[in-house]
Short mmCIF file of C-alpha atoms in Angstrom, two decimals:
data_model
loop_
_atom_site.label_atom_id
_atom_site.label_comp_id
_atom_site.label_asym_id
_atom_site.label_seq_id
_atom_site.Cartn_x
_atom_site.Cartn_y
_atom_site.Cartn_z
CA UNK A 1 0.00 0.00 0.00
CA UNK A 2 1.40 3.87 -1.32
CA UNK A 3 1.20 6.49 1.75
CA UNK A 4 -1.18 8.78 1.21
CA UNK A 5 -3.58 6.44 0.29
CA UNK A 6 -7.08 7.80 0.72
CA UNK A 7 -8.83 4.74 1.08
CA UNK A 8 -6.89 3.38 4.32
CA UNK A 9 -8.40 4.08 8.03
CA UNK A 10 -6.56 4.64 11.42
CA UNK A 11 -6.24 0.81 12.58
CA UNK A 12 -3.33 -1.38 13.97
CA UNK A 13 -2.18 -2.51 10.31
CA UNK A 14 -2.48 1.23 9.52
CA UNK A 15 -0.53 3.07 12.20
CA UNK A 16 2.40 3.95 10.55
CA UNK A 17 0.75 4.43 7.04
CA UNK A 18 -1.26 7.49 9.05
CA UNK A 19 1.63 8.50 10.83
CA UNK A 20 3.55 9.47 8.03
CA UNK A 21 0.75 10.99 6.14
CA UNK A 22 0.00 13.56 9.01
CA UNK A 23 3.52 14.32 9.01
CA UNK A 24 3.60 15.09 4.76
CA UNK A 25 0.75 17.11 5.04
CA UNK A 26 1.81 18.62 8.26
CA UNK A 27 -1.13 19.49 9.29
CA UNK A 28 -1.23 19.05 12.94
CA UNK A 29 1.99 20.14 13.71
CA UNK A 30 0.49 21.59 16.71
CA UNK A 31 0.30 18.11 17.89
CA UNK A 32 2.76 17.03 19.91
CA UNK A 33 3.25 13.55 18.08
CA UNK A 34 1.74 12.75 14.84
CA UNK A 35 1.27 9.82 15.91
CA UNK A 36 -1.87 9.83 18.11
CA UNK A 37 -5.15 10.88 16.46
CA UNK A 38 -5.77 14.22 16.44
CA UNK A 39 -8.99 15.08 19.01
CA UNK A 40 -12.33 15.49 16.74
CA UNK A 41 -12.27 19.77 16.31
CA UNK A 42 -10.29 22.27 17.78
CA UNK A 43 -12.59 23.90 20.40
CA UNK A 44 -12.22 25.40 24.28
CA UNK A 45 -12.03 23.29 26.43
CA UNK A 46 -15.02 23.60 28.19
CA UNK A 47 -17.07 22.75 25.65
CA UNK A 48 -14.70 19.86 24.48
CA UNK A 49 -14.99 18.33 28.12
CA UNK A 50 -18.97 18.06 27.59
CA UNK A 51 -19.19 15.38 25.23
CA UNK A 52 -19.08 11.94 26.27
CA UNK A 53 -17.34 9.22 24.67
CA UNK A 54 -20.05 8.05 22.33
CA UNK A 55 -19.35 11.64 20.86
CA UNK A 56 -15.97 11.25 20.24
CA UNK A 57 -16.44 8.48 18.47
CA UNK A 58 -18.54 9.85 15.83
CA UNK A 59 -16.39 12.86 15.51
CA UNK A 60 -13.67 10.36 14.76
CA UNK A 61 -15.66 8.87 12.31
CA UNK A 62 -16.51 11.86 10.66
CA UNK A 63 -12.83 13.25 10.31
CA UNK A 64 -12.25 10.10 8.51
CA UNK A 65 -14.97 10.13 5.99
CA UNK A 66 -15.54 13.91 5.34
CA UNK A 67 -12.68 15.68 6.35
CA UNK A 68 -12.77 19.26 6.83
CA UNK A 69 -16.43 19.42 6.51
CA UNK A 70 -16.42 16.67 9.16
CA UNK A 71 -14.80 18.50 11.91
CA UNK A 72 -17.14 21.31 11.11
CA UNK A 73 -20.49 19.09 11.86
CA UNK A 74 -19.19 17.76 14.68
CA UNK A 75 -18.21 20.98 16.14
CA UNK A 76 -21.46 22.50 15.38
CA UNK A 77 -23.19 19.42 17.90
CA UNK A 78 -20.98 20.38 19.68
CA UNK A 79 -22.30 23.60 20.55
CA UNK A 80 -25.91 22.78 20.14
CA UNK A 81 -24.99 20.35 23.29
CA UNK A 82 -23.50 23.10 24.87
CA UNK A 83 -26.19 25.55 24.24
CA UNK A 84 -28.23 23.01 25.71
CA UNK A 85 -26.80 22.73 28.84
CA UNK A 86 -26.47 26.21 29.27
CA UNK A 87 -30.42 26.75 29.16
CA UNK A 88 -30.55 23.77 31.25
CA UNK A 89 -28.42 25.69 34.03
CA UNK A 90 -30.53 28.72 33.22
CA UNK A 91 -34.19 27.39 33.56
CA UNK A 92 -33.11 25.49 36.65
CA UNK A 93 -32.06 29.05 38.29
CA UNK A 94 -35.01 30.71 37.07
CA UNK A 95 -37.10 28.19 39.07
CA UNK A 96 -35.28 27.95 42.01
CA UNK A 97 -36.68 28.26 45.30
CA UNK A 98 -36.52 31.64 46.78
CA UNK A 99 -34.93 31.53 50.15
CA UNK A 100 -36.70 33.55 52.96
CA UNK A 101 -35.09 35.62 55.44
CA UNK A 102 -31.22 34.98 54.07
CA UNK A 103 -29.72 36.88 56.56
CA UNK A 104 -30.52 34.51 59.58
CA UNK A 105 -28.12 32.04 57.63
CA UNK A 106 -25.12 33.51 59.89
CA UNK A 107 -26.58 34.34 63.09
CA UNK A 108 -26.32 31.90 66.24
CA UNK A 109 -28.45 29.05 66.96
CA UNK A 110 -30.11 30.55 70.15
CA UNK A 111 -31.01 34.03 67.96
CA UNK A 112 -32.08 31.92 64.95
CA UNK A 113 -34.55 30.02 66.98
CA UNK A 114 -35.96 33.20 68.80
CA UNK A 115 -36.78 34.79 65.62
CA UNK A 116 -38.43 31.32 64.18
CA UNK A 117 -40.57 30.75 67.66
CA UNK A 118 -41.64 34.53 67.29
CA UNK A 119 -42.81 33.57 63.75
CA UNK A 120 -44.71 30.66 64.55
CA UNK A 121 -46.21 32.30 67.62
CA UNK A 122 -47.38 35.10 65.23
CA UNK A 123 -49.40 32.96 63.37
CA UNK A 124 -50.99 30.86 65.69
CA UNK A 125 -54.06 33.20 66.47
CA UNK A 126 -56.80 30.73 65.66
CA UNK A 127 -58.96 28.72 68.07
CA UNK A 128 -57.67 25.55 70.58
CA UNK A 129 -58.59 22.80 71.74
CA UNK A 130 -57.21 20.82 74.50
CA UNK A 131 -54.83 19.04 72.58
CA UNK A 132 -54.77 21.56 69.22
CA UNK A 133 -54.18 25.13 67.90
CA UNK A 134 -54.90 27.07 64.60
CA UNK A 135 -53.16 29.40 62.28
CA UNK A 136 -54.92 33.10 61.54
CA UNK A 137 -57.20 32.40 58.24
CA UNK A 138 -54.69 33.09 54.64
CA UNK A 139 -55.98 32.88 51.17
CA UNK A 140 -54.93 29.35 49.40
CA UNK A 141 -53.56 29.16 46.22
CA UNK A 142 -57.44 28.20 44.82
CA UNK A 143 -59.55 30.84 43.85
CA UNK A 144 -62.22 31.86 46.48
CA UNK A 145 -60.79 29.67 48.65
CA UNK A 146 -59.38 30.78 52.36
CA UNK A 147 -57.73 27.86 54.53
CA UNK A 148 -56.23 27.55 58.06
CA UNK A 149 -53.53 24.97 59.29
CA UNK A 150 -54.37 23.09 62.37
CA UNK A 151 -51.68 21.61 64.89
CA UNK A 152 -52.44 19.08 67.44
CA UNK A 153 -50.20 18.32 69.95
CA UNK A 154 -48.61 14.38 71.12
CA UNK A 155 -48.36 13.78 74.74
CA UNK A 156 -46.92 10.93 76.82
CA UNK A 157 -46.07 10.60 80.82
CA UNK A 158 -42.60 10.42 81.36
CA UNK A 159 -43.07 8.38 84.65
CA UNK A 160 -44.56 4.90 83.40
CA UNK A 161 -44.30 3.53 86.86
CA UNK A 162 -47.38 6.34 88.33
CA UNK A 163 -50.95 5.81 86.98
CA UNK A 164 -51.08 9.76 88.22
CA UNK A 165 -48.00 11.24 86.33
CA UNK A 166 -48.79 13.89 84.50
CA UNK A 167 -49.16 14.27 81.05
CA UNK A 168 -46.38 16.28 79.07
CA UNK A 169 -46.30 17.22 75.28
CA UNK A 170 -43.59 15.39 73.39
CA UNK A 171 -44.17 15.98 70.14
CA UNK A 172 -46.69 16.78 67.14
CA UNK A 173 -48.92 14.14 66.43
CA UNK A 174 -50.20 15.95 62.94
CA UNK A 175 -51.26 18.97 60.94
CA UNK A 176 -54.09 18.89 59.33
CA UNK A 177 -55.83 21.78 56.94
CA UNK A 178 -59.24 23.35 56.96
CA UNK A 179 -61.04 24.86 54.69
CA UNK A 180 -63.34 27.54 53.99
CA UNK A 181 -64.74 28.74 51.06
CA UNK A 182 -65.59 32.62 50.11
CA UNK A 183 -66.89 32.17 46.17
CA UNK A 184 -66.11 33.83 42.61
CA UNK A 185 -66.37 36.87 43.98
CA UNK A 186 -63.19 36.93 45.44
CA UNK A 187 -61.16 35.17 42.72
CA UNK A 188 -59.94 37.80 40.86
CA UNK A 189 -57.62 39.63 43.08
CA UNK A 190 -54.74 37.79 45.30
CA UNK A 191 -54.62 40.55 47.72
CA UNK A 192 -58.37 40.82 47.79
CA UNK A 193 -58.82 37.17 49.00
CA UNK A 194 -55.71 37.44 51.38
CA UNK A 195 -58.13 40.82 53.43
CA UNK A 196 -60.90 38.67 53.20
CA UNK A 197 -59.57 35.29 55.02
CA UNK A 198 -58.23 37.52 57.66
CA UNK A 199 -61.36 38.84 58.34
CA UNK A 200 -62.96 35.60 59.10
CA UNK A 201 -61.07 35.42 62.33
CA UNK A 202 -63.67 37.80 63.70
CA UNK A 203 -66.17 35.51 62.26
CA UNK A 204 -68.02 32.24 63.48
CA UNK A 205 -68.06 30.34 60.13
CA UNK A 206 -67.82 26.87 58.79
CA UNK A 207 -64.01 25.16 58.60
CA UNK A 208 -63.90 22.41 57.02
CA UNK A 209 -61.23 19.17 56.95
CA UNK A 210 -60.36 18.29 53.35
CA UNK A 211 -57.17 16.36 51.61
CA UNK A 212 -55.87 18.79 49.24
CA UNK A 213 -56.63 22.56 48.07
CA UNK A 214 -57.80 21.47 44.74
CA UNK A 215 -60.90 18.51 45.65
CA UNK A 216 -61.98 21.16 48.29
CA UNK A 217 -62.37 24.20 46.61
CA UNK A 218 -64.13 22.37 43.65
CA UNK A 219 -66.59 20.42 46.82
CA UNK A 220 -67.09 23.88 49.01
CA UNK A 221 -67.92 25.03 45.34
CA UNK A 222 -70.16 22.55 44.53
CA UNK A 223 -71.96 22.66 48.32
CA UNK A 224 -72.70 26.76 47.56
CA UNK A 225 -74.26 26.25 44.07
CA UNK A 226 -76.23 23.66 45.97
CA UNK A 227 -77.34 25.78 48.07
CA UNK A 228 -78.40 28.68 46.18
CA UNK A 229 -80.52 25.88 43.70
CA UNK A 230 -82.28 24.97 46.82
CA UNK A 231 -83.16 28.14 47.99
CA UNK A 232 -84.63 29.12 44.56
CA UNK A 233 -86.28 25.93 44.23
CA UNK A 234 -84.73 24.81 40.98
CA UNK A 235 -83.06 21.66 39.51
CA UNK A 236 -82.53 19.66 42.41
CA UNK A 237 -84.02 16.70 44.39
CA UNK A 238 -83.38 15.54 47.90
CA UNK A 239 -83.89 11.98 49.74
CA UNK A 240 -84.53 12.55 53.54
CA UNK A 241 -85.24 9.00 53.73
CA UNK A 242 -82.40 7.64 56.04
CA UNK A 243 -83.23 10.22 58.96
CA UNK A 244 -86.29 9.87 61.15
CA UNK A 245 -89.28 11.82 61.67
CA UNK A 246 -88.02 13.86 64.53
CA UNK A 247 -84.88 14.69 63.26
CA UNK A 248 -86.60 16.49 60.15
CA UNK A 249 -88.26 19.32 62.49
CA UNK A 250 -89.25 21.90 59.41
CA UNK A 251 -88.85 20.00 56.05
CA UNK A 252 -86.05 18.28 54.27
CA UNK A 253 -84.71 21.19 52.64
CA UNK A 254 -84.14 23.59 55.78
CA UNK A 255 -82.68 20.24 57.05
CA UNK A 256 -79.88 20.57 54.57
CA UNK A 257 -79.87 24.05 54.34
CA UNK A 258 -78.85 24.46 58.09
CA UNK A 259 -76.65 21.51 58.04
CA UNK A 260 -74.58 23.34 55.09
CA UNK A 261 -73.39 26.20 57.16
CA UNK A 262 -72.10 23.95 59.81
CA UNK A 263 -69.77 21.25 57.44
CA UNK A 264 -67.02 19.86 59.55
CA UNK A 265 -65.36 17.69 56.62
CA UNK A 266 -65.03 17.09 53.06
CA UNK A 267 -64.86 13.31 51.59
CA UNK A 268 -64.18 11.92 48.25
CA UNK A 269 -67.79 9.42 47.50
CA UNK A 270 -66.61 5.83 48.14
CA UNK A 271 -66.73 5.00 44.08
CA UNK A 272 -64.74 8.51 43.37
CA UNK A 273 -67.26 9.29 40.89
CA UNK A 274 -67.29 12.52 39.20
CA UNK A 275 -69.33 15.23 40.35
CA UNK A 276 -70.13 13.15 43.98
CA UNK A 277 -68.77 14.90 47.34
CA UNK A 278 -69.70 14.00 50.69
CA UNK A 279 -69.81 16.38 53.78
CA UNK A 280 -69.46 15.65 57.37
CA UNK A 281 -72.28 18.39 59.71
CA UNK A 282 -73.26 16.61 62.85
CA UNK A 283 -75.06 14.77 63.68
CA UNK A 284 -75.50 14.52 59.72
CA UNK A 285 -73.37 12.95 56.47
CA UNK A 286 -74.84 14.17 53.19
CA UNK A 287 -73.87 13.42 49.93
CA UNK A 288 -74.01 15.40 46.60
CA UNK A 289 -74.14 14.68 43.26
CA UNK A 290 -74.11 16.78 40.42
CA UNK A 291 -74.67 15.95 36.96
CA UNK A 292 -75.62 17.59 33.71
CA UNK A 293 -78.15 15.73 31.64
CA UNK A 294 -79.55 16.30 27.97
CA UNK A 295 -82.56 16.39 29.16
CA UNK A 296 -82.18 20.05 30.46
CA UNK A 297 -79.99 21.85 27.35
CA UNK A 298 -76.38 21.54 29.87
CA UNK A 299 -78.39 22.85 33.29
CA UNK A 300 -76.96 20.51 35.76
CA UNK A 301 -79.18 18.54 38.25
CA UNK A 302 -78.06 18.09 42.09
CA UNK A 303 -79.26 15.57 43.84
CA UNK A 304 -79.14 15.56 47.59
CA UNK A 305 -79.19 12.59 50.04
CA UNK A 306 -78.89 13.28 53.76
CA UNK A 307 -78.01 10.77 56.06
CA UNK A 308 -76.70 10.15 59.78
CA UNK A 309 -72.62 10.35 60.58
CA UNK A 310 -71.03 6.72 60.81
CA UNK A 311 -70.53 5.97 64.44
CA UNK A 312 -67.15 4.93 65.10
CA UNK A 313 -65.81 3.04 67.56
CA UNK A 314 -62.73 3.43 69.11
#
């Protein structure tokens, strides 16, 4: 075989063959021994350190096959993996988490944990119970919809050995949210919503248990326009059946009505079917389902059964 041939590839038969052809052209004199292959394209560093070996090995092949115009296809993935990254590195700091009060980073333990007690202290301006304590009212992130954070306390004796020790708190057993929802007249403004949760502090109104932000806005939503249909008499039937005579003192529907405004919990139906939500108002568990026919050109129909609260046993 002649040297210089343009046929033969960088192998073990072919080492010397490419050896001495780099060094007729001399064109990577910059090298510091012909010998070796030269690297895929001349770029920076840092963007020659990004690619990963599966890379180099097409850039290889492509210096082989295509020369010149090789190198320059290569280089340009290159950079399009680069560029990449980059906006990788960028979206990840546009969504980083903000951090609050940055300046307590460097103070002492005992000052940071004054100024963290005084924060939670703040906020917890809401009723109690024995064993719990609420957070003031704040606007959720659904519209319309205000919510309040609810701790509740663990305690233990720390004398086993006396049936009359007293009881000390030793932990938090759980936080649990509650719910309360305002309507879509307060969904357009943030700030709006935010003044009007506060001001149900002064208020004696309905907070309810849920499991998230979004099934509870879309129940408490659902309970209202229930509501308002019954008052106007319009689309709607209701099955008092399951509650006795003297429990229903006026009629069914002031039955439901009053047990509305006192809702203790939200549930998902047993099934999870769409459009069902179950509330918790004792001594009462009522269900509602809401569904939207042909029958009545898209005008939904709500249908209302009221029951008694399981009794549990404990």
């Amino acid at each position: 075989m002649k040297i210089g041939d343009e046929g033969r590839k960088w192998s073990g038969k072919t080492k010397g063959t490419f050896q001495s052809r780099c060094c007729e052209r001399r064109t990577l004199d910059k090298y510091r021994r012909c010998g070796s292959p030269p690297p895929p394209y001349d770029v920076p560093p840092a963007i020659y350190r990004i690619n990963t070996s599966h890379l180099r090995t097409q850039a290889h092949s492509a210096f082989e096959r295509h020369g010149r115009e090789g190198r320059m296809r290569v280089f340009r993935l290159g950079l399009s993996l680069a560029a990449v990254i980059a906006m990788s590195g960028i979206l990840q700091a546009a969504t980083r988490v903000r951090t609050f009060h940055p300046e307590r980073i460097e103070m002492s333990e005992s000052r940071r944990r004054d100024l963290v007690l005084g924060d939670l202290i703040s906020v917890l301006t809401g009723p109690t119970s024995p064993t719990t304590i609420a957070t003031e009212p704040y606007a959720s992130s659904e519209a319309g919809l205000c919510q309040r954070d609810v701790i509740e306390l663990k305690y233990a004796s720390k004398r086993s050995d006396r049936a009359d020790a007293p009881f000390q708190p030793i932990g938090i057993r759980a936080v649990s949210v509650q719910y309360h929802y305002l309507g879509h007249e307060n969904e357009k403004s943030q700030s709006r919503l935010q003044k009007a949760c506060e001001q149900l502090s002064d208020k004696k109104s309905y907070w309810a248990y849920g499991d998230s932000e979004h099934y509870s806005a879309g129940a408490l939503a659902t309970l209202k326009f229930t509501e308002d249909d019954v008052r106007n008499g319009q689309r709607y039937t209701i099955d008092c059946a399951d509650l006795s005579s003297d429990a229903i003192q006026t009629t069914c529907e002031n039955t439901f009505l009053s047990a509305a405004t006192q809702i203790t919990a939200i549930w998902r139906c047993p099934d999870q079917k769409d459009g069902c939500h179950e509330f918790t108002s004792r001594p009462y568990r009522f269900t509602i389902i809401r569904t939207y026919p042909p029958s009545l050109g898209g005008w939904p129909l709500t249908a209302i059964k009221m029951g008694y609260e399981p009794i549990v046993v404990t």
